[in-house]
Coordinates of C-alpha atoms and ligand atoms in Angstrom, one line a residue:
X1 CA 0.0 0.0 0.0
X2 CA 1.2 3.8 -0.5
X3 CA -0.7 6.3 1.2
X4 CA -0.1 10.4 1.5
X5 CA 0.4 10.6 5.0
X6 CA -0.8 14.4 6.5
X7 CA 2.2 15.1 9.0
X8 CA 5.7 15.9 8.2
X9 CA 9.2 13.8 7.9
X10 CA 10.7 15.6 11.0
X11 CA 7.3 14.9 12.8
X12 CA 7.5 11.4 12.4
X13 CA 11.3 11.0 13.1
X14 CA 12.4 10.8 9.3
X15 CA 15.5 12.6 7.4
X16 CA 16.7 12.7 4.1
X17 CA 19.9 10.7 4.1
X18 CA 23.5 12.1 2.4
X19 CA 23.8 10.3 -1.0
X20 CA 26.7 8.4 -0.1
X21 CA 24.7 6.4 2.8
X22 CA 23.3 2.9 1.5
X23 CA 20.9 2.6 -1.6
X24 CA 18.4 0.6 -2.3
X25 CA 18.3 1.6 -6.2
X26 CA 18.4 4.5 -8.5
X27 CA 15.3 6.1 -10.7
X28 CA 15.9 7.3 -13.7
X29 CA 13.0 8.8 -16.4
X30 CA 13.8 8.6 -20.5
X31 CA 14.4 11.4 -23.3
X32 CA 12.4 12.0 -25.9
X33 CA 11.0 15.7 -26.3
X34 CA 12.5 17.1 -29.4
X35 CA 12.3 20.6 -28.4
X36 CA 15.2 19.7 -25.4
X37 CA 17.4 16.6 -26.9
X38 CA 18.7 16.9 -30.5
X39 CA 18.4 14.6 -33.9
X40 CA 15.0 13.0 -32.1
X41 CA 16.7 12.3 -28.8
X42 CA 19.1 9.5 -30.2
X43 CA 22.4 11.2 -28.8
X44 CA 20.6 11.9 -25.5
X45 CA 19.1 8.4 -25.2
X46 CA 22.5 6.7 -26.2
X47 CA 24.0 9.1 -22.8
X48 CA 21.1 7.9 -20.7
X49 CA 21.8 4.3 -21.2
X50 CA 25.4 4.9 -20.8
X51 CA 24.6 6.2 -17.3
X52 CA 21.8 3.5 -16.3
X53 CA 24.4 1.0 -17.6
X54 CA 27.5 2.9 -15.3
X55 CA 24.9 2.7 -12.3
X56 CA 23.3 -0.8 -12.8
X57 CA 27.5 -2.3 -12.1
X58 CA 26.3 -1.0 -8.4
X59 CA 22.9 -1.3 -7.8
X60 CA 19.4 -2.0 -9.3
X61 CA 18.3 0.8 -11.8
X62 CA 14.8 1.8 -12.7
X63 CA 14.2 3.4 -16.1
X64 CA 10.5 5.2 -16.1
X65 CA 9.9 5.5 -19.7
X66 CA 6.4 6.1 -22.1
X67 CA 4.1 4.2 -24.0
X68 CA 5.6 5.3 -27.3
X69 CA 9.1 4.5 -26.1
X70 CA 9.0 1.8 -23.5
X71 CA 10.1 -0.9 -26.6
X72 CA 13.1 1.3 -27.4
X73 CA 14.2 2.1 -24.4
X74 CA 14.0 -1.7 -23.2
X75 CA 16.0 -2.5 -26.5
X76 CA 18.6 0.2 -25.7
X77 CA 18.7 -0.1 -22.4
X78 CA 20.4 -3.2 -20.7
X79 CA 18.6 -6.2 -19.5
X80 CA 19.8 -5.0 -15.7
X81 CA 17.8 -2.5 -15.7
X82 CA 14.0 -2.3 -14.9
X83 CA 12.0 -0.2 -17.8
X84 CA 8.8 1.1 -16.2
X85 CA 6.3 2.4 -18.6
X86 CA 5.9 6.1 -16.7
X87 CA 4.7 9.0 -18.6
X88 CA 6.4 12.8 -17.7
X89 CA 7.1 15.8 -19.6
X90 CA 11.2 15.4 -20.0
X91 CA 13.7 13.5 -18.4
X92 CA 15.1 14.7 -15.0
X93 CA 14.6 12.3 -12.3
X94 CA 16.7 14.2 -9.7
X95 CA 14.3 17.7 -9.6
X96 CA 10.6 16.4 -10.7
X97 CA 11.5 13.0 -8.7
X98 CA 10.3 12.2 -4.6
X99 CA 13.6 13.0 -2.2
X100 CA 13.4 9.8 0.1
X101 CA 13.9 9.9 3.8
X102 CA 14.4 7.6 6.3
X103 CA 13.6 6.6 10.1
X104 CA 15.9 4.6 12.7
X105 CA 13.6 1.3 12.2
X106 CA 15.3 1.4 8.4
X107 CA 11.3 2.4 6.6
X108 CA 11.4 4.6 3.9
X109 CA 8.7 7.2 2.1
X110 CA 9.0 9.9 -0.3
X111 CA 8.8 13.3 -0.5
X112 CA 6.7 14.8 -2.9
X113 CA 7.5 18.7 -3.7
X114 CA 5.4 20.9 -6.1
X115 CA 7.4 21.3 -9.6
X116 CA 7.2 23.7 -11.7
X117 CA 9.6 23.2 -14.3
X118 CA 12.1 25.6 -12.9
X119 CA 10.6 28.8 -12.1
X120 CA 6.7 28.3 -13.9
X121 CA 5.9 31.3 -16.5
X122 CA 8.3 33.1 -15.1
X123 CA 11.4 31.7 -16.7
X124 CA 10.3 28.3 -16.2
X125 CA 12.0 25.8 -19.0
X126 CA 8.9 24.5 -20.7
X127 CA 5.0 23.6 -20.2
X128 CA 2.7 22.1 -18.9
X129 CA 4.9 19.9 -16.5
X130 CA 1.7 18.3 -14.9
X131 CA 2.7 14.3 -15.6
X132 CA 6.6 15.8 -14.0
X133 CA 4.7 16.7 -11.2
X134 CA 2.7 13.2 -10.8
X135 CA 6.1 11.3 -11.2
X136 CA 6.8 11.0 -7.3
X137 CA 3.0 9.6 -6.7
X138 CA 3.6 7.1 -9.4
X139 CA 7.9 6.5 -7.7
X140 CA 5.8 6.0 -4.3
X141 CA 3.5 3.6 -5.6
X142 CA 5.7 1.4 -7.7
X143 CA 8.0 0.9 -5.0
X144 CA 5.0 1.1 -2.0
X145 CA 6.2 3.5 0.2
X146 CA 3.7 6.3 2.0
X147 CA 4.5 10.2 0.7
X148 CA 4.5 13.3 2.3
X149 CA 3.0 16.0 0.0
X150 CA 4.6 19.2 0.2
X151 CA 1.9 21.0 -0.8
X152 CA 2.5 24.4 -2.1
X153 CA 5.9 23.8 -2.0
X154 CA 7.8 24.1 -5.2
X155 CA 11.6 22.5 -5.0
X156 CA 13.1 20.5 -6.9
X157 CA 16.0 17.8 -5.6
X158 CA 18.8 19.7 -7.3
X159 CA 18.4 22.6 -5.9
X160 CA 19.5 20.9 -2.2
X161 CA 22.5 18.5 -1.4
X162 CA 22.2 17.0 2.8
X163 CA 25.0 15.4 4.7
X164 CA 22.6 13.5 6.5
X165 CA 23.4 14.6 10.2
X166 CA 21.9 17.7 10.0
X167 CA 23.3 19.9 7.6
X168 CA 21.8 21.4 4.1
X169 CA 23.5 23.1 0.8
X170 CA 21.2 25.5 -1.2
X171 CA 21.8 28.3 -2.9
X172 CA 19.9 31.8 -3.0
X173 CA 19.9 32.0 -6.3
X174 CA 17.0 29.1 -6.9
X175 CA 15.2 29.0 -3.7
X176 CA 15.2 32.5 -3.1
X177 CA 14.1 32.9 -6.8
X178 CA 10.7 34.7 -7.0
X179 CA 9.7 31.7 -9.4
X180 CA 9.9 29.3 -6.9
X181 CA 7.8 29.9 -3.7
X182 CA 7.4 34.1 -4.0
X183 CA 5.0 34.0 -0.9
X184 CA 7.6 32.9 1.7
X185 CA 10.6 34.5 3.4
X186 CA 14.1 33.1 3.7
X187 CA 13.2 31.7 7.3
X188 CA 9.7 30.4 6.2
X189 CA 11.8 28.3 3.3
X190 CA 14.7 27.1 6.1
X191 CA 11.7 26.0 8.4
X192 CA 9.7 24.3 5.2
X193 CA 13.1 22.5 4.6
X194 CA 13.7 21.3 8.4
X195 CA 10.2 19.7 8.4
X196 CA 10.1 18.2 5.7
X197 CA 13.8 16.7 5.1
X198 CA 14.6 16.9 9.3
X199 CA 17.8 19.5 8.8
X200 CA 19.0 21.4 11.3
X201 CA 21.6 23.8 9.8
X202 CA 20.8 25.4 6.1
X203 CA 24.4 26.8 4.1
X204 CA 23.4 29.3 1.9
X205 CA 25.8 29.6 -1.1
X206 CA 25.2 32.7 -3.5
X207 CA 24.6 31.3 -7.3
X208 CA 25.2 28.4 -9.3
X209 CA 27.3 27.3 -11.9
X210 CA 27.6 30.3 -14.9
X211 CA 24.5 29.9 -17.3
X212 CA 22.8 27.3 -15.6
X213 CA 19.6 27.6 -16.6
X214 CA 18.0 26.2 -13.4
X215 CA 18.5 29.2 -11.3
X216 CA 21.8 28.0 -9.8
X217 CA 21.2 24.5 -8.8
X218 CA 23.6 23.4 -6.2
X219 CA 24.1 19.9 -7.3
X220 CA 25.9 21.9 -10.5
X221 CA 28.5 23.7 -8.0
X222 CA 28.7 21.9 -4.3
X223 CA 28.6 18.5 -2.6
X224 CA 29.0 16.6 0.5
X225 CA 31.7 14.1 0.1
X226 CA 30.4 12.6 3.4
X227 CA 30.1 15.2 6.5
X228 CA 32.3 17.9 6.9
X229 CA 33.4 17.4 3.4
X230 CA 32.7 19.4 0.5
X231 CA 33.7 19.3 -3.4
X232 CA 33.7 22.9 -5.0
X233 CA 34.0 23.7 -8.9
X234 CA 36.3 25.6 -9.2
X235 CA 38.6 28.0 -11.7
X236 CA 41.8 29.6 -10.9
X237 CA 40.9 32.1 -14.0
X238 CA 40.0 35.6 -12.9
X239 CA 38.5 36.5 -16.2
X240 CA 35.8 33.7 -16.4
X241 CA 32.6 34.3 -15.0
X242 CA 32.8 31.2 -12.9
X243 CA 35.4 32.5 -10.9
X244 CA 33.6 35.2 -9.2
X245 CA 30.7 32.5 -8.6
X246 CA 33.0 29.9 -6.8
X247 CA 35.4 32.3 -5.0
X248 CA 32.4 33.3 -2.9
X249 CA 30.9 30.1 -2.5
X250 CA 34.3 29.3 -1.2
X251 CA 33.9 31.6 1.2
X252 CA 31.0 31.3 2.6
X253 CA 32.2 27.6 2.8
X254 CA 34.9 27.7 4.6
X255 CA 33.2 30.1 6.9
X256 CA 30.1 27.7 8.1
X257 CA 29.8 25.3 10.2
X258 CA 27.6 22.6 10.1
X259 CA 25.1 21.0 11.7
X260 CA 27.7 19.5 14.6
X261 CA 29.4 22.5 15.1
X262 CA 32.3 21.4 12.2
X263 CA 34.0 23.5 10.4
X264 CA 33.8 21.9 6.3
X265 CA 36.7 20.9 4.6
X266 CA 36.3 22.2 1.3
X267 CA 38.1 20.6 -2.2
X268 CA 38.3 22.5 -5.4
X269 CA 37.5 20.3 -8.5
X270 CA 38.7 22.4 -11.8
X271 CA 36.0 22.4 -14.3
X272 CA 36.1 21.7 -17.6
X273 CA 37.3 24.4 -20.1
X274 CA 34.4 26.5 -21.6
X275 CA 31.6 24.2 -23.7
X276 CA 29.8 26.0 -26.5
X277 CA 26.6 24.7 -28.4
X278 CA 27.9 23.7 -31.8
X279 CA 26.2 24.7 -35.4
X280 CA 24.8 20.6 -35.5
X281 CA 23.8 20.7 -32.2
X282 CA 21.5 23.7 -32.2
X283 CA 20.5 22.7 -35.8
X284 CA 19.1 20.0 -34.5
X285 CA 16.8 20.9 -31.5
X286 CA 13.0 22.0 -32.8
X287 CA 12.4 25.4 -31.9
X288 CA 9.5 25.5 -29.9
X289 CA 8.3 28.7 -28.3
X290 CA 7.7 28.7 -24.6
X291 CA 11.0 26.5 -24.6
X292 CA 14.6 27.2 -24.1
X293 CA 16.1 28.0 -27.0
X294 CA 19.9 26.7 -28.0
X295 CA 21.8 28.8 -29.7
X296 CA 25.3 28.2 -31.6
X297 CA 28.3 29.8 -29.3
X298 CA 25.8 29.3 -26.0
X299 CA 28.1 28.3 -23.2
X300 CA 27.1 25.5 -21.4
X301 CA 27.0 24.9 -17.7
X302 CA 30.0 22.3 -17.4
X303 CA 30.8 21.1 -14.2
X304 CA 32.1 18.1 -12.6
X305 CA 30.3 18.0 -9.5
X306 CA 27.1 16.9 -11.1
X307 CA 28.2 12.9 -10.6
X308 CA 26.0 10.2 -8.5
X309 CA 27.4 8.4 -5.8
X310 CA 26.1 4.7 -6.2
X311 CA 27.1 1.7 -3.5
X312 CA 30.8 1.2 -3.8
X313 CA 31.0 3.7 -7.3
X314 CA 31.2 7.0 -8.2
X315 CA 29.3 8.1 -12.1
X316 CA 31.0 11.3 -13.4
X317 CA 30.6 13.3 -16.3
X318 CA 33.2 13.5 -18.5
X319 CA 33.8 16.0 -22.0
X320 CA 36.6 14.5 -23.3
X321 CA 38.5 17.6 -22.0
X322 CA 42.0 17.8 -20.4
X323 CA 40.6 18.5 -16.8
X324 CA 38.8 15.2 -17.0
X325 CA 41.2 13.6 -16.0
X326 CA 42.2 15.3 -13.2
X327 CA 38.5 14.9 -11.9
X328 CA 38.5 11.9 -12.3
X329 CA 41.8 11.5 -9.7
X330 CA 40.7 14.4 -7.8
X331 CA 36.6 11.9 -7.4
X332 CA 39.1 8.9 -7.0
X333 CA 40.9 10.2 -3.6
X334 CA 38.1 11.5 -2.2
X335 CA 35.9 8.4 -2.1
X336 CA 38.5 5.8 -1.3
X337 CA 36.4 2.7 -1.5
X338 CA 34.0 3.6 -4.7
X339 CA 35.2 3.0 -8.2
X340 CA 34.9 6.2 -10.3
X341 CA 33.5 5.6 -13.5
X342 CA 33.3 8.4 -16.7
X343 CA 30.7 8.8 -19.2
X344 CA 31.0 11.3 -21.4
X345 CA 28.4 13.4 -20.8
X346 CA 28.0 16.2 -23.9
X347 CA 25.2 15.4 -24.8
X348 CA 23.4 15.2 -21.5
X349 CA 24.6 19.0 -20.6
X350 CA 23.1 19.9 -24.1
X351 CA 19.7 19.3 -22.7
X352 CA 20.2 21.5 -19.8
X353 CA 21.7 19.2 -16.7
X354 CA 24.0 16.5 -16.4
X355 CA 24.4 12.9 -14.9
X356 CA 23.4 14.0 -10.8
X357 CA 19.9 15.6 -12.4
X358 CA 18.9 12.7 -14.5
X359 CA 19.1 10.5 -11.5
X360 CA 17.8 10.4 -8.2
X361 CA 19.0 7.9 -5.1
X362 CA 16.5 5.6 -3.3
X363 CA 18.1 4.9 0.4
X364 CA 18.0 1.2 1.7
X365 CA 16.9 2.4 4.9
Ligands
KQY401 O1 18.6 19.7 -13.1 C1 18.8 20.1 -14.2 N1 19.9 20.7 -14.5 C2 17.7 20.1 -15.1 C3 17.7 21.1 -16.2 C4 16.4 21.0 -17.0 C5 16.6 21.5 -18.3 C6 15.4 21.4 -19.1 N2 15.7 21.8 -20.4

């Protein structure tokens, strides 16, 4: 059975756990919209199954897919992985997804936030995004666990990272955005967030990554490596836009403490060099009005902080680029333990996110 239950997560003794704590699975949804994902979504679904595939070495993977795609996505997609016939509006599991949280007994439910495609009809990326919005419902009841409805909320899960004991990551530049929740202060969104994901302590960075076109997203610029550790993108070059952005995220970083009094240790992970939307690739989005529209020369909001952390593994974007690599060592050291695997991620970023906001975590509990 999977009931909406009236009370809240922090009423009934539940938090959201970090990402690197124990998972039961990971849920994924499938590209198709033309007017997001170029040449008919081929490239796109080709990245997607490279990522389900990276993720499924680790643990189970769940693929919510439609009617019209279910047979190609099963074909594509390998026999590991569950395809679910789900209907949505696009493809990102990690913002239109439940966040899960967890009690001491080990039970599990969702969290089910409003969404409104990041920031509505004002600025928002597309519409309608009503079957987005039914997507935790439908999570909750495939997988039988009871939801808490946020109602009148609107958040989406990449917008917040936790490190589990306490402490949350945001930034002001999405959940103070007057497209998300315009009738509530700063302190009326910090106590929203300790109901409903059982937080103590909210850090507030500044903005996101440079162009992203979420309203900063933190998942693009900050994580928790486990508690009292964070991962920063980072550029040591004064003239890039980016460098403004992460110098006072830095700051304000190394100035917090968390939830248990630490102070973080914070780790700079270079991003990539600049990524522009090519002549093919913007050639080959429909233009749609009403949706974002990709222009040749656009830069791109590279980073390589948008990985998942799966049990025992570590998924990270990759652009064949020469900081890759140095990522890639950079991911290695800081989860001893977890095997860090690239997928080159192009074509995922060209739609507007990257490998952390097309998945979302199910805890084991
Ligand atoms: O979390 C994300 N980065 C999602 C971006 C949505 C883009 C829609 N075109």
């Amino acid at each position: 059975m999977s009931k909406c239950i009236e009370s809240t997560p922090r009423q009934d003794g539940f938090r959201m756990p970090g990402e690197f704590e124990p998972h039961a699975g990971c849920w994924m949804l499938w590209p198709e919209r033309t007017d997001n994902w170029r040449n008919g979504a081929k490239p796109a679904q080709r990245a997607f199954a490279a990522v389900a595939s990276a993720i499924a070495q680790f643990e189970p993977v769940t693929v919510g897919v439609s009617a019209g795609q279910f047979l190609n996505a099963r074909h594509m997609l390998p026999a590991a992985v569950r395809v679910v016939e789900m209907s949505s509006n696009d493809s990102w599991m990690r913002d239109c997804g439940p966040t899960f949280v967890v009690d001491i007994q080990g039970s599990v439910r969702g969290v089910d936030w409003d969404f409104n495609a990041w920031g509505g009809l004002e600025g928002g990326l597309y519409f309608p995004w009503d079957l987005d919005d039914l997507v935790p419902q439908k999570v909750c009841n495939i997988e039988r666990l009871d939801r808490y409805k946020a109602a009148g909320f609107v958040l989406e899960g990449g917008s917040i990272h936790v490190d589990g004991e306490g402490t949350l990551l945001t930034t002001e530049e999405c959940l103070l955005n007057t497209n998300r929740n315009p009738q509530l202060t700063r302190e009326e969104i910090e106590e929203t967030l300790r109901e409903y994901l059982n937080v103590e302590k909210i850090i507030w960075l500044g903005r996101g990554v440079y162009n992203d076109e979420t309203n900063g997203h933190v998942d693009n610029i900050a994580c928790f490596i486990r508690p009292g550790v964070v991962a920063l993108t980072w550029t040591d070059d004064v003239n890039d836009p980016q460098y403004e952005i992460s110098a006072d995220a830095y700051q304000r970083l190394i100035n917090a403490v968390d939830a248990k009094g630490r102070k973080l240790e914070v780790h700079k992970i270079y991003q990539p060099n600049p990524i522009l939307i090519a002549k093919e690739e913007s050639e080959g989005v429909d233009s749609v009005d009403g949706t974002l529209p990709r222009n040749e020369g656009d830069r791109l909001a590279g980073s390589y902080i948008n990985f998942y952390i799966a049990n025992g593994g570590i998924v990270m974007p990759t652009f064949d680029d020469p900081h890759d690599q140095l990522a890639m060592d950079a991911l290695s050291q800081l989860f001893p333990g977890r095997k860090v695997v690239g997928v080159n991620a192009r074509e995922i970023l060209l739609g507007g996110g990257n490998i952390h906001c097309i998945t979302q975590q199910q805890p084991r509990g």
